[in-house]
Amino acid sequence: MVVSAHGGAAAVLEMIGEWVSIATLVLLIAMVAGPPLLLAGIYFHDRFQSQHAVLRNFPLLGRLRYIFEHLGPEMRQYLFDSDREGRPFSRDDYQNMVLSGKYLNSMISFGSKRDFARPGWYLRNGLLPTLYRDLAFDLRPSIETRRYVTDHNGLFSRSEHVEKERIASWALDDAWAPVIGPDLPHPWVLRGLMGMSGMSYGALGRNAIQALSLGLGKATEAWMNTGEGGLSSHHLKGGGPIVFQIGPGLFGVRNELGEFDWDRFRKQAAIPEVVGFELKLHQGAKIRGGHVEGTKVSSEIAEIRSVPAGQTIDSPARFPMISDLDDLFEWMARMRQESGKPIGVKVVVGGPGSLDEFALAIAQRGDGPDWITVDGGEGGSGATYREMADSMGLPVGSGLILADDALRRVGVRDRVKIIASGKLFSADRIALALCFGADAVQIARGMMISVGCIQAQRCHNNTCPVGVATTDERLMKALVVDEKQYRVLNYITTLRAGLASLTAAAGLHSPTEFTRHHAIHRDSLGRVRSADEIFPAPE
């Protein structure tokens, strides 16, 4: 029997047509019957499960509750919260940080959204503002950066391009810069007044640390604080100044048994970029040791910290070798001697008198810390407990005044500098911190936002969707170091420029001239008083 080629092709096409018809019929049946069957399955599963009361009484309908609950944070952030409402940062606060980093711009139009009827702090302006040419800032356009320029911004499309630009560093002249440890072989000169607060490699991923290091290095005079996780090669990428923070876990300066290793300490002190060491006694969001989930502890991080890879890390609540002030002062004295570099402590002020004994010991002994970092209770953390973050420790403004007073009462304020941290993400907040007693400030979450943080609040579980607070290799790829480093550079220089603008408006030459006289409080009845009236400084 002979079948023509034409006849065979027709048979194949007829068979294909039959299979297509069957597949179409099956698909139609699945589309019609599938959803009811799926819903029925979910209904009976929910009705007879014993874990969720809402689902047991209201199958299917109860699931909508959980869906909306899951989407709630995003819905509030993007649709329902007003521009000034969101927490930890409002939409306005967040956008201002993003815009300054991306576009090198902090301009607004039409007027402030602040509710001026509510009590709050203001900055005193001078009768005759200072001309920019008379400010104690470096105004030369000496740094090359990149910024975005918007070509089109429509409802459904947006186009931008990147431009190179030269900008000023806005660093202070040497004559106005505070000096930490002037009697040491290697003093620390603060020409920038702003640096990165402690954020460990491990809490943040490799790409985030590199972008921060490169951006701050390009800005010049802006330091990195390693956080208590130790120093890595990624911190050194930008070549800028580094404060090596030592927490109760002693990471980076400990041996395999977890004990302080002086040989390792001396090696860290010999690194030129390291300008000082900070002993972390407290942190604003957690008056306890650090916590890192095992999923974030890669082999590299484990090697830096001298701990097993993949194991959850919980630092002690305090240093095991320091049980009283005598131990603390002896430890700091030896660290100064071994390193030739300044030593600081990071504390949270708990209330009136909290630092009085500490300050008195500084005066009586004639040694002690070269600086004190005052961290506010409003500060952030990659992992802490709500009850501690909400209620333990004073906010930074109150803490600064109490710390400043404690040092003034015993006559050591000129010798011991104060660095403030705790939600100081804008130039006006920084200026108020300087009014309350700070010599300089450190910023953490503002830096995170400048490298891409979207406040997803998943820092503790290694699932940060933008690659900032994660060590997951797949997620870290989202953060492009070469792009984000310029956002960090732009953010810090925009802050400095904003501080210079406020300095000029106050009729001052340098932000180091801000005092309590320049901080004005308006109460609910409209009465105004300066901070030096409300909190008169000790003579």
Steps between C-alpha positions, in 0.01 A plus 500: 500500500639836399416823687582825325704766678201728476272242664750442785527870572123527510478213749761664723317831489172324580664328801648828619158661464344227715765543772454877494125453537548262792753733666265794452212302653714396798616857546143630490389237753794591725419870471134440583532225761848580636425815703190351672693182583797703630274719710317196630829341600612815680157530665506151649866531598430826685178373657664200663846635590559589865769768482312816395164584661407755232550249218311230691190718533536694174671285235612687187382837633750478784780456249435850368581628848841334493569623146426862597697458822801381299472788252420757769849657541538555125143630465551750781841609377396565141127573517361593841762664723535874452837644402591570865355193672699182432737334747791452550531765227218689333462509124640854499802406709571195287460683171724786611779254572450324168477821297813652648696186421360443153456855371737698726204715596309586818273770356128519572236734365193686627565455873564273797265217592589532867210557739613830655220491758663204677778546759851450370857618460616771260836653408566866581582703189739794514395856427773524236579165335859412416615517139616168358841645422547558874407147608768266633428237232695378199287630211726392215338255252766234554302172495365328190164331545209373295139598532176412325321748276134435415415524129136398522276419795157387384232286659602183317857573395811657642839562344821629659867529419810532714722807488845559642541806719765657720392600848652646818577275793357755749763385750605738777818705493769353725479788747135416578522120504465323837799282589459175693805389698726798426766366739530168316746406223204455263219748584170489312402829329126540428482723192180335378295488825295210354574132464336160478374355826583143599361247250678167488600292203254220555215728595562664161617308196829525313371725222343746744821528702706554183264767365502683833879481524555630147241778529622625837859475381425716197325755723823532705498566875201266550573195711358149517423330828545124461233404750587222741552241223865586440699645210488345153674571170167643379519782758845591368385522137451878501814592692319736738529527879363209703389475861549141614216419737556227758187347651464252786555213254852637429466417130810586303725519807437162661669162488339165429396470865311830486751690716646843421817459289744791542714387206198512273402837644845643420473372141163673459642820653787497249258533207536865383128547428404413859478835683371373833326224696153517654393274788128439463348491847145564376302549180185709475268231372644228725676530833643156440751323280453465127302224331556351155300209361704200389367534145700824469828359635692409186843336510666840443306666782572203727873537432495874578313441825677175598171310532355190325335565163123470488460532876277765661705755692385662825756726666510535880311794651832654613871440466595188700831654614343830617303483824544855635628846406855418609511210254358720225750782554797263522391333179464832317838621628677193368318524165616863466855402585512198269340676201606865532148581378194643677256275685128568534201341667146469367225542760129561534411750773238346726399806701620786722827411668569195280843628396594695811717227654663433164576870443637539853734205444630669183578815698654325799713253308608740227445241226204316350332527161597755238140511382157378607246395239152575636251273327130579526222255576348583161802343329461194281628144496495204268365280779358588841191457715205739482477560875863613506484712183184680615576573864863451608729804489442871438470661156818659371409865571442439871801271520728761345403771749550266797836379369617853424398615849673205669830578330469875561434459872840333549692722256591242233266605218777654289708183520223247432313543172140387448373325188121463463304226327132415480284594199717799404433467129443864398699822528253668736502202738879503493507873578271447801726219623794739481297754698434241771869422545625275221832570330419267210236245394476146367224380267388141437159465336548809284807326361301181447232689309765666285615154382146385424317402823121516452404443868384144433596426863643157421852580621505220757397207280740538202223561246559871427342541154745770384824331607595741782452308826569150370793271431298289256699500174188502282343797680826697527520517119221760505741753654737632232803640680615729219162673494420517871840638606412831334168514681689471830741773387212729398306434820785591735609808302138621476474469879818704540374763258170516690685542828705781344176668390358483853829629640484801271134564584587498871762768441787263592821413321521133596249240622734446796365835629148366554405505870185453707429869437421411136244228581155648562202306638142606437238345731132426439400854609744670266751596769864480389820445697852410398662178613745689718201643692332162537824310567755749633850358464711456816753776561 
